[in-house]
Amino acid sequence: LLQALVKAEKLEVVSHLAASISHEVRNPLTVSRGFMQLLHEDIPANKRTDYLNIAVRELDRAVEIISDYLTYAKPEAKGSEQIDVYKEIHHAVKVITPLANMNTVQIDLQKLNHENVCVLGERKLFEQCLMNIFKNGVEAMPHGGTLEISLVYYYSTIQINIRDTGEGMTEKQIQRLGEPYFTTKEKGTGLGMMVSFNIINRMNGKMSVSSEQGKGTCFSIELPVVYK
Ligand code: ADP
Ligand code: MG
């Protein structure tokens, strides 16, 4: 059952992100088209090169957005492995950025340091957990705000903090967090948090939340560190 729910939740997120991805891809394509159109005109050779370079760069950008999304959407290679937390967070941030842009949410990574710290788990599941928490954060800020992702390293433990400046939760909502089908959203599934708690448990970690209504929410995930 759990596996089925993990899958259902993943499909939901993948399809939800699709709209923001196509929106985000349209920008570089439009810019690229514009510069290519200019090449029809009589312009100096050095300008032509500039325009062509811009057109190519923008096309590369479009490919990158799509590739990041597809790597996330791809089904999982199973089995535990060492996961570089910093790298994994960066990847999840890339995938969520189009949705954040659509919601005028800034992603603050200034306190994201500690490269090369590894934890043990199934990469795709961990990614799914991060994505759901990031997505919830963005969705909690319909009028914009900041999603801050930071890492604190305690040698045997690494702590991931995901803080938003969104609507926050009531005491009652906090208590129900992780309960299957608990959602306050019109089109929510209420599966994301349940799946995320389970994934963190499977990695021998723990997740806690602090939230204040009208101020925001902070999720903290603590995971045991493994050494290479
Ligand atoms: P869904 O996102 O489909 O509603 P989740 O399991 O991901 O389901 O989240 C359950 C509920 O927890 C949300 O509907 C929301 O009420 C609450 N929640 C989760 N994260 C946040 C957050 N960052 N800020 C405010 N509320 C949140
Ligand atoms: Mg969710």
PDB file of C-alpha atoms and ligand atoms in Angstrom:
ATOM      1  CA  LEU A   1       0.000   0.000   0.000  1.00  0.00           C
ATOM      2  CA  LEU A   2       2.747   2.407   0.970  1.00  0.00           C
ATOM      3  CA  GLN A   3       4.476   1.853  -2.350  1.00  0.00           C
ATOM      4  CA  ALA A   4       1.275   2.546  -4.221  1.00  0.00           C
ATOM      5  CA  LEU A   5       0.810   5.780  -2.285  1.00  0.00           C
ATOM      6  CA  VAL A   6       4.397   6.841  -2.931  1.00  0.00           C
ATOM      7  CA  LYS A   7       3.754   6.320  -6.623  1.00  0.00           C
ATOM      8  CA  ALA A   8       0.412   8.106  -6.640  1.00  0.00           C
ATOM      9  CA  GLU A   9       1.887  11.104  -4.881  1.00  0.00           C
ATOM     10  CA  LYS A  10       4.825  11.197  -7.276  1.00  0.00           C
ATOM     11  CA  LEU A  11       2.534  11.177 -10.330  1.00  0.00           C
ATOM     12  CA  GLU A  12       0.530  13.975  -8.815  1.00  0.00           C
ATOM     13  CA  VAL A  13       3.606  16.143  -8.295  1.00  0.00           C
ATOM     14  CA  VAL A  14       5.014  15.343 -11.733  1.00  0.00           C
ATOM     15  CA  SER A  15       1.794  16.316 -13.476  1.00  0.00           C
ATOM     16  CA  HIS A  16       1.327  19.398 -11.352  1.00  0.00           C
ATOM     17  CA  LEU A  17       4.834  20.639 -12.155  1.00  0.00           C
ATOM     18  CA  ALA A  18       4.304  20.145 -15.897  1.00  0.00           C
ATOM     19  CA  ALA A  19       2.393  23.422 -16.249  1.00  0.00           C
ATOM     20  CA  SER A  20       5.124  25.492 -14.630  1.00  0.00           C
ATOM     21  CA  ILE A  21       7.805  23.706 -16.654  1.00  0.00           C
ATOM     22  CA  SER A  22       6.140  24.472 -19.987  1.00  0.00           C
ATOM     23  CA  HIS A  23       5.661  28.061 -18.875  1.00  0.00           C
ATOM     24  CA  GLU A  24       9.323  28.336 -17.916  1.00  0.00           C
ATOM     25  CA  VAL A  25      10.530  26.743 -21.150  1.00  0.00           C
ATOM     26  CA  ARG A  26       8.536  29.206 -23.227  1.00  0.00           C
ATOM     27  CA  ASN A  27      10.716  32.149 -22.130  1.00  0.00           C
ATOM     28  CA  PRO A  28      14.062  30.942 -23.510  1.00  0.00           C
ATOM     29  CA  LEU A  29      12.339  29.644 -26.641  1.00  0.00           C
ATOM     30  CA  THR A  30      10.729  33.010 -27.272  1.00  0.00           C
ATOM     31  CA  VAL A  31      14.010  34.849 -26.729  1.00  0.00           C
ATOM     32  CA  SER A  32      15.806  32.423 -29.020  1.00  0.00           C
ATOM     33  CA  ARG A  33      13.185  32.839 -31.719  1.00  0.00           C
ATOM     34  CA  GLY A  34      13.414  36.621 -31.447  1.00  0.00           C
ATOM     35  CA  PHE A  35      17.161  36.670 -31.991  1.00  0.00           C
ATOM     36  CA  MET A  36      16.945  34.237 -34.880  1.00  0.00           C
ATOM     37  CA  GLN A  37      14.315  36.414 -36.497  1.00  0.00           C
ATOM     38  CA  LEU A  38      16.745  39.348 -36.287  1.00  0.00           C
ATOM     39  CA  LEU A  39      19.229  37.407 -38.396  1.00  0.00           C
ATOM     40  CA  HIS A  40      16.984  37.989 -41.411  1.00  0.00           C
ATOM     41  CA  GLU A  41      17.885  41.620 -41.266  1.00  0.00           C
ATOM     42  CA  ASP A  42      20.944  43.369 -42.520  1.00  0.00           C
ATOM     43  CA  ILE A  43      23.177  43.493 -39.461  1.00  0.00           C
ATOM     44  CA  PRO A  44      26.947  43.644 -38.935  1.00  0.00           C
ATOM     45  CA  ALA A  45      28.781  40.317 -38.754  1.00  0.00           C
ATOM     46  CA  ASN A  46      29.859  40.693 -35.128  1.00  0.00           C
ATOM     47  CA  LYS A  47      26.244  41.311 -34.109  1.00  0.00           C
ATOM     48  CA  ARG A  48      25.182  38.211 -35.992  1.00  0.00           C
ATOM     49  CA  THR A  49      27.565  36.136 -33.919  1.00  0.00           C
ATOM     50  CA  ASP A  50      26.247  37.699 -30.723  1.00  0.00           C
ATOM     51  CA  TYR A  51      22.662  36.989 -31.699  1.00  0.00           C
ATOM     52  CA  LEU A  52      23.433  33.433 -32.653  1.00  0.00           C
ATOM     53  CA  ASN A  53      25.239  32.874 -29.358  1.00  0.00           C
ATOM     54  CA  ILE A  54      22.273  34.189 -27.417  1.00  0.00           C
ATOM     55  CA  ALA A  55      19.869  32.021 -29.414  1.00  0.00           C
ATOM     56  CA  VAL A  56      21.953  28.905 -28.713  1.00  0.00           C
ATOM     57  CA  ARG A  57      22.379  29.758 -25.030  1.00  0.00           C
ATOM     58  CA  GLU A  58      18.628  30.184 -24.630  1.00  0.00           C
ATOM     59  CA  LEU A  59      17.948  26.884 -26.369  1.00  0.00           C
ATOM     60  CA  ASP A  60      20.439  25.190 -24.029  1.00  0.00           C
ATOM     61  CA  ARG A  61      18.598  26.727 -21.121  1.00  0.00           C
ATOM     62  CA  ALA A  62      15.303  25.269 -22.372  1.00  0.00           C
ATOM     63  CA  VAL A  63      16.888  21.828 -22.729  1.00  0.00           C
ATOM     64  CA  GLU A  64      18.289  22.092 -19.204  1.00  0.00           C
ATOM     65  CA  ILE A  65      14.906  22.903 -17.678  1.00  0.00           C
ATOM     66  CA  ILE A  66      13.299  19.974 -19.449  1.00  0.00           C
ATOM     67  CA  SER A  67      16.138  17.570 -18.577  1.00  0.00           C
ATOM     68  CA  ASP A  68      16.013  18.412 -14.877  1.00  0.00           C
ATOM     69  CA  TYR A  69      12.305  17.828 -14.854  1.00  0.00           C
ATOM     70  CA  LEU A  70      12.623  14.540 -16.721  1.00  0.00           C
ATOM     71  CA  THR A  71      15.304  13.207 -14.368  1.00  0.00           C
ATOM     72  CA  TYR A  72      12.908  13.867 -11.544  1.00  0.00           C
ATOM     73  CA  ALA A  73       9.951  12.309 -13.376  1.00  0.00           C
ATOM     74  CA  LYS A  74      11.876   9.165 -14.327  1.00  0.00           C
ATOM     75  CA  PRO A  75      11.005   6.093 -12.275  1.00  0.00           C
ATOM     76  CA  GLU A  76      13.416   5.073  -9.571  1.00  0.00           C
ATOM     77  CA  ALA A  77      16.446   2.870  -9.662  1.00  0.00           C
ATOM     78  CA  LYS A  78      15.878   0.889  -6.474  1.00  0.00           C
ATOM     79  CA  GLY A  79      18.248   0.187  -3.635  1.00  0.00           C
ATOM     80  CA  SER A  80      20.068   2.168  -0.986  1.00  0.00           C
ATOM     81  CA  GLU A  81      23.061   4.246  -1.908  1.00  0.00           C
ATOM     82  CA  GLN A  82      25.148   7.094  -0.562  1.00  0.00           C
ATOM     83  CA  ILE A  83      23.432  10.346  -1.319  1.00  0.00           C
ATOM     84  CA  ASP A  84      25.228  13.677  -1.364  1.00  0.00           C
ATOM     85  CA  VAL A  85      22.702  15.866   0.449  1.00  0.00           C
ATOM     86  CA  TYR A  86      23.967  19.153  -0.978  1.00  0.00           C
ATOM     87  CA  LYS A  87      23.850  17.870  -4.552  1.00  0.00           C
ATOM     88  CA  GLU A  88      20.428  16.341  -4.127  1.00  0.00           C
ATOM     89  CA  ILE A  89      19.011  19.560  -2.700  1.00  0.00           C
ATOM     90  CA  HIS A  90      20.442  21.493  -5.641  1.00  0.00           C
ATOM     91  CA  HIS A  91      18.775  19.171  -8.068  1.00  0.00           C
ATOM     92  CA  ALA A  92      15.403  19.408  -6.322  1.00  0.00           C
ATOM     93  CA  VAL A  93      15.746  23.216  -6.242  1.00  0.00           C
ATOM     94  CA  LYS A  94      16.251  23.253 -10.017  1.00  0.00           C
ATOM     95  CA  VAL A  95      13.095  21.237 -10.521  1.00  0.00           C
ATOM     96  CA  ILE A  96      10.971  23.393  -8.215  1.00  0.00           C
ATOM     97  CA  THR A  97      12.290  26.757  -9.512  1.00  0.00           C
ATOM     98  CA  PRO A  98       9.732  27.136 -12.345  1.00  0.00           C
ATOM     99  CA  LEU A  99       6.899  26.655  -9.858  1.00  0.00           C
ATOM    100  CA  ALA A 100       8.545  29.104  -7.446  1.00  0.00           C
ATOM    101  CA  ASN A 101       8.897  31.673 -10.249  1.00  0.00           C
ATOM    102  CA  MET A 102       5.236  31.312 -11.110  1.00  0.00           C
ATOM    103  CA  ASN A 103       4.366  32.103  -7.481  1.00  0.00           C
ATOM    104  CA  THR A 104       6.940  34.915  -7.177  1.00  0.00           C
ATOM    105  CA  VAL A 105       8.720  32.929  -4.509  1.00  0.00           C
ATOM    106  CA  GLN A 106      12.433  33.561  -4.018  1.00  0.00           C
ATOM    107  CA  ILE A 107      14.606  30.598  -3.156  1.00  0.00           C
ATOM    108  CA  ASP A 108      17.311  31.552  -0.672  1.00  0.00           C
ATOM    109  CA  LEU A 109      20.310  29.217  -0.656  1.00  0.00           C
ATOM    110  CA  GLN A 110      22.724  31.500   1.180  1.00  0.00           C
ATOM    111  CA  LYS A 111      22.910  29.152   4.133  1.00  0.00           C
ATOM    112  CA  LEU A 112      23.161  26.068   1.984  1.00  0.00           C
ATOM    113  CA  ASN A 113      26.719  24.888   2.536  1.00  0.00           C
ATOM    114  CA  HIS A 114      28.445  21.637   3.570  1.00  0.00           C
ATOM    115  CA  GLU A 115      29.153  19.953   0.280  1.00  0.00           C
ATOM    116  CA  ASN A 116      30.126  16.278   0.174  1.00  0.00           C
ATOM    117  CA  VAL A 117      28.157  15.147   3.208  1.00  0.00           C
ATOM    118  CA  CYS A 118      26.447  11.846   2.490  1.00  0.00           C
ATOM    119  CA  VAL A 119      23.474   9.997   3.910  1.00  0.00           C
ATOM    120  CA  LEU A 120      22.168   6.542   3.109  1.00  0.00           C
ATOM    121  CA  GLY A 121      18.896   5.969   1.299  1.00  0.00           C
ATOM    122  CA  GLU A 122      17.057   5.513  -1.948  1.00  0.00           C
ATOM    123  CA  ARG A 123      17.906   8.572  -4.001  1.00  0.00           C
ATOM    124  CA  LYS A 124      14.624   8.843  -5.869  1.00  0.00           C
ATOM    125  CA  LEU A 125      12.587   8.596  -2.697  1.00  0.00           C
ATOM    126  CA  PHE A 126      14.699  11.192  -0.935  1.00  0.00           C
ATOM    127  CA  GLU A 127      14.283  13.480  -3.924  1.00  0.00           C
ATOM    128  CA  GLN A 128      10.535  12.946  -3.802  1.00  0.00           C
ATOM    129  CA  CYS A 129      10.475  13.863  -0.122  1.00  0.00           C
ATOM    130  CA  LEU A 130      12.431  17.090  -0.707  1.00  0.00           C
ATOM    131  CA  MET A 131      10.244  18.003  -3.652  1.00  0.00           C
ATOM    132  CA  ASN A 132       7.063  17.596  -1.685  1.00  0.00           C
ATOM    133  CA  ILE A 133       8.290  19.763   1.164  1.00  0.00           C
ATOM    134  CA  PHE A 134       9.596  22.427  -1.231  1.00  0.00           C
ATOM    135  CA  LYS A 135       6.320  22.313  -3.130  1.00  0.00           C
ATOM    136  CA  ASN A 136       4.260  22.662   0.053  1.00  0.00           C
ATOM    137  CA  GLY A 137       6.409  25.638   0.999  1.00  0.00           C
ATOM    138  CA  VAL A 138       5.814  27.332  -2.352  1.00  0.00           C
ATOM    139  CA  GLU A 139       2.100  26.554  -2.188  1.00  0.00           C
ATOM    140  CA  ALA A 140       1.905  28.119   1.265  1.00  0.00           C
ATOM    141  CA  MET A 141       3.015  31.435  -0.292  1.00  0.00           C
ATOM    142  CA  PRO A 142       0.409  32.227  -2.970  1.00  0.00           C
ATOM    143  CA  HIS A 143       1.328  35.919  -2.790  1.00  0.00           C
ATOM    144  CA  GLY A 144       5.062  35.347  -2.906  1.00  0.00           C
ATOM    145  CA  GLY A 145       7.687  35.051  -0.222  1.00  0.00           C
ATOM    146  CA  THR A 146      10.943  33.306   0.483  1.00  0.00           C
ATOM    147  CA  LEU A 147      11.794  29.649   0.674  1.00  0.00           C
ATOM    148  CA  GLU A 148      15.046  29.274   2.557  1.00  0.00           C
ATOM    149  CA  ILE A 149      16.917  26.007   2.466  1.00  0.00           C
ATOM    150  CA  SER A 150      19.839  25.563   4.808  1.00  0.00           C
ATOM    151  CA  LEU A 151      22.094  22.806   6.070  1.00  0.00           C
ATOM    152  CA  VAL A 152      23.542  22.374   9.536  1.00  0.00           C
ATOM    153  CA  TYR A 153      26.224  19.745   9.972  1.00  0.00           C
ATOM    154  CA  TYR A 154      26.780  18.051  13.351  1.00  0.00           C
ATOM    155  CA  TYR A 155      29.351  15.441  12.198  1.00  0.00           C
ATOM    156  CA  SER A 156      27.211  12.382  12.851  1.00  0.00           C
ATOM    157  CA  THR A 157      24.023  14.119  11.766  1.00  0.00           C
ATOM    158  CA  ILE A 158      23.071  16.532   9.050  1.00  0.00           C
ATOM    159  CA  GLN A 159      20.059  18.750   9.443  1.00  0.00           C
ATOM    160  CA  ILE A 160      18.122  20.140   6.485  1.00  0.00           C
ATOM    161  CA  ASN A 161      15.949  23.150   7.247  1.00  0.00           C
ATOM    162  CA  ILE A 162      13.250  24.244   4.836  1.00  0.00           C
ATOM    163  CA  ARG A 163      11.690  27.494   5.923  1.00  0.00           C
ATOM    164  CA  ASP A 164       8.903  29.396   4.238  1.00  0.00           C
ATOM    165  CA  THR A 165       7.295  32.765   4.932  1.00  0.00           C
ATOM    166  CA  GLY A 166       3.838  31.457   4.095  1.00  0.00           C
ATOM    167  CA  GLU A 167       0.484  31.107   5.773  1.00  0.00           C
ATOM    168  CA  GLY A 168       1.640  28.713   8.478  1.00  0.00           C
ATOM    169  CA  MET A 169      -0.437  26.091  10.288  1.00  0.00           C
ATOM    170  CA  THR A 170      -2.705  25.957  13.293  1.00  0.00           C
ATOM    171  CA  GLU A 171      -1.872  23.701  16.254  1.00  0.00           C
ATOM    172  CA  LYS A 172      -4.530  21.286  15.046  1.00  0.00           C
ATOM    173  CA  GLN A 173      -3.136  21.200  11.516  1.00  0.00           C
ATOM    174  CA  ILE A 174       0.345  20.507  12.824  1.00  0.00           C
ATOM    175  CA  GLN A 175      -1.025  17.541  14.758  1.00  0.00           C
ATOM    176  CA  ARG A 176      -2.712  16.127  11.684  1.00  0.00           C
ATOM    177  CA  LEU A 177       0.334  16.538   9.470  1.00  0.00           C
ATOM    178  CA  GLY A 178       1.303  13.200   7.939  1.00  0.00           C
ATOM    179  CA  GLU A 179      -2.149  11.738   8.379  1.00  0.00           C
ATOM    180  CA  PRO A 180      -3.202  10.143   5.067  1.00  0.00           C
ATOM    181  CA  TYR A 181      -5.529  12.350   2.996  1.00  0.00           C
ATOM    182  CA  PHE A 182      -5.217  15.293   5.353  1.00  0.00           C
ATOM    183  CA  THR A 183      -5.236  18.352   3.134  1.00  0.00           C
ATOM    184  CA  THR A 184      -6.389  21.951   3.375  1.00  0.00           C
ATOM    185  CA  LYS A 185      -6.040  22.494  -0.364  1.00  0.00           C
ATOM    186  CA  GLU A 186      -8.820  22.442  -2.900  1.00  0.00           C
ATOM    187  CA  LYS A 187      -6.882  20.110  -5.172  1.00  0.00           C
ATOM    188  CA  GLY A 188      -4.593  18.560  -2.578  1.00  0.00           C
ATOM    189  CA  THR A 189      -4.015  14.829  -2.179  1.00  0.00           C
ATOM    190  CA  GLY A 190      -2.978  14.887   1.443  1.00  0.00           C
ATOM    191  CA  LEU A 191      -0.426  12.205   0.668  1.00  0.00           C
ATOM    192  CA  GLY A 192       2.777  14.168   0.354  1.00  0.00           C
ATOM    193  CA  MET A 193       3.560  14.567   4.021  1.00  0.00           C
ATOM    194  CA  MET A 194       2.658  11.002   4.882  1.00  0.00           C
ATOM    195  CA  VAL A 195       4.952   9.733   2.158  1.00  0.00           C
ATOM    196  CA  SER A 196       7.700  12.142   3.239  1.00  0.00           C
ATOM    197  CA  PHE A 197       7.573  11.103   6.916  1.00  0.00           C
ATOM    198  CA  ASN A 198       7.810   7.485   5.804  1.00  0.00           C
ATOM    199  CA  ILE A 199      10.787   8.107   3.550  1.00  0.00           C
ATOM    200  CA  ILE A 200      12.677   9.900   6.329  1.00  0.00           C
ATOM    201  CA  ASN A 201      11.852   7.092   8.783  1.00  0.00           C
ATOM    202  CA  ARG A 202      13.202   4.540   6.348  1.00  0.00           C
ATOM    203  CA  MET A 203      16.441   6.506   6.255  1.00  0.00           C
ATOM    204  CA  ASN A 204      16.614   6.344  10.074  1.00  0.00           C
ATOM    205  CA  GLY A 205      16.050  10.032  10.265  1.00  0.00           C
ATOM    206  CA  LYS A 206      13.456  12.232  11.838  1.00  0.00           C
ATOM    207  CA  MET A 207      11.463  15.175  10.693  1.00  0.00           C
ATOM    208  CA  SER A 208      10.001  17.895  12.844  1.00  0.00           C
ATOM    209  CA  VAL A 209       8.007  20.997  12.101  1.00  0.00           C
ATOM    210  CA  SER A 210       7.508  24.364  13.689  1.00  0.00           C
ATOM    211  CA  SER A 211       4.899  26.691  12.333  1.00  0.00           C
ATOM    212  CA  GLU A 212       3.149  29.883  13.180  1.00  0.00           C
ATOM    213  CA  GLN A 213      -0.029  31.024  11.498  1.00  0.00           C
ATOM    214  CA  GLY A 214       0.504  34.021   9.284  1.00  0.00           C
ATOM    215  CA  LYS A 215       4.275  33.846   9.726  1.00  0.00           C
ATOM    216  CA  GLY A 216       5.503  30.661   8.143  1.00  0.00           C
ATOM    217  CA  THR A 217       6.675  27.135   8.618  1.00  0.00           C
ATOM    218  CA  CYS A 218       9.986  25.394   9.077  1.00  0.00           C
ATOM    219  CA  PHE A 219      10.572  21.712   8.417  1.00  0.00           C
ATOM    220  CA  SER A 220      13.708  20.189   9.887  1.00  0.00           C
ATOM    221  CA  ILE A 221      14.997  16.852   8.723  1.00  0.00           C
ATOM    222  CA  GLU A 222      17.785  15.156  10.634  1.00  0.00           C
ATOM    223  CA  LEU A 223      19.641  12.314   8.984  1.00  0.00           C
ATOM    224  CA  PRO A 224      22.576  10.176  10.096  1.00  0.00           C
ATOM    225  CA  VAL A 225      25.741  10.906   8.104  1.00  0.00           C
ATOM    226  CA  VAL A 226      27.706   8.113   6.446  1.00  0.00           C
ATOM    227  CA  TYR A 227      31.328   8.388   5.402  1.00  0.00           C
ATOM    228  CA  LYS A 228      32.775   7.417   2.067  1.00  0.00           C
TER     229      LYS A 228
HETATM  230  P1  ADP B   1      -1.221  18.402  -0.031  1.00  0.00           P
HETATM  231  O1  ADP B   1      -0.036  19.247  -0.329  1.00  0.00           O
HETATM  232  O2  ADP B   1      -1.692  17.623  -1.210  1.00  0.00           O
HETATM  233  O3  ADP B   1      -2.339  19.136   0.649  1.00  0.00           O
HETATM  234  P2  ADP B   1       0.522  17.216   1.937  1.00  0.00           P
HETATM  235  O4  ADP B   1       0.495  15.909   2.617  1.00  0.00           O
HETATM  236  O5  ADP B   1       1.736  17.546   1.160  1.00  0.00           O
HETATM  237  O6  ADP B   1      -0.760  17.263   1.011  1.00  0.00           O
HETATM  238  O7  ADP B   1       0.273  18.344   3.004  1.00  0.00           O
HETATM  239  C1  ADP B   1      -0.822  18.220   3.875  1.00  0.00           C
HETATM  240  C2  ADP B   1      -1.249  19.556   4.459  1.00  0.00           C
HETATM  241  O8  ADP B   1      -0.248  20.027   5.362  1.00  0.00           O
HETATM  242  C3  ADP B   1      -1.416  20.666   3.460  1.00  0.00           C
HETATM  243  O9  ADP B   1      -2.671  20.619   2.830  1.00  0.00           O
HETATM  244  C4  ADP B   1      -1.253  21.891   4.345  1.00  0.00           C
HETATM  245  O10 ADP B   1      -2.452  22.165   5.046  1.00  0.00           O
HETATM  246  C5  ADP B   1      -0.248  21.438   5.374  1.00  0.00           C
HETATM  247  N1  ADP B   1       1.107  21.922   5.049  1.00  0.00           N
HETATM  248  C6  ADP B   1       2.149  21.189   4.630  1.00  0.00           C
HETATM  249  N2  ADP B   1       3.242  21.943   4.439  1.00  0.00           N
HETATM  250  C7  ADP B   1       2.881  23.208   4.741  1.00  0.00           C
HETATM  251  C8  ADP B   1       3.563  24.473   4.758  1.00  0.00           C
HETATM  252  N3  ADP B   1       4.856  24.586   4.400  1.00  0.00           N
HETATM  253  N4  ADP B   1       2.858  25.558   5.160  1.00  0.00           N
HETATM  254  C9  ADP B   1       1.572  25.455   5.526  1.00  0.00           C
HETATM  255  N5  ADP B   1       0.876  24.314   5.537  1.00  0.00           N
HETATM  256  C10 ADP B   1       1.516  23.190   5.152  1.00  0.00           C
HETATM  257 MG    MG B   2       1.975  18.505  -0.792  1.00  0.00          MG
END
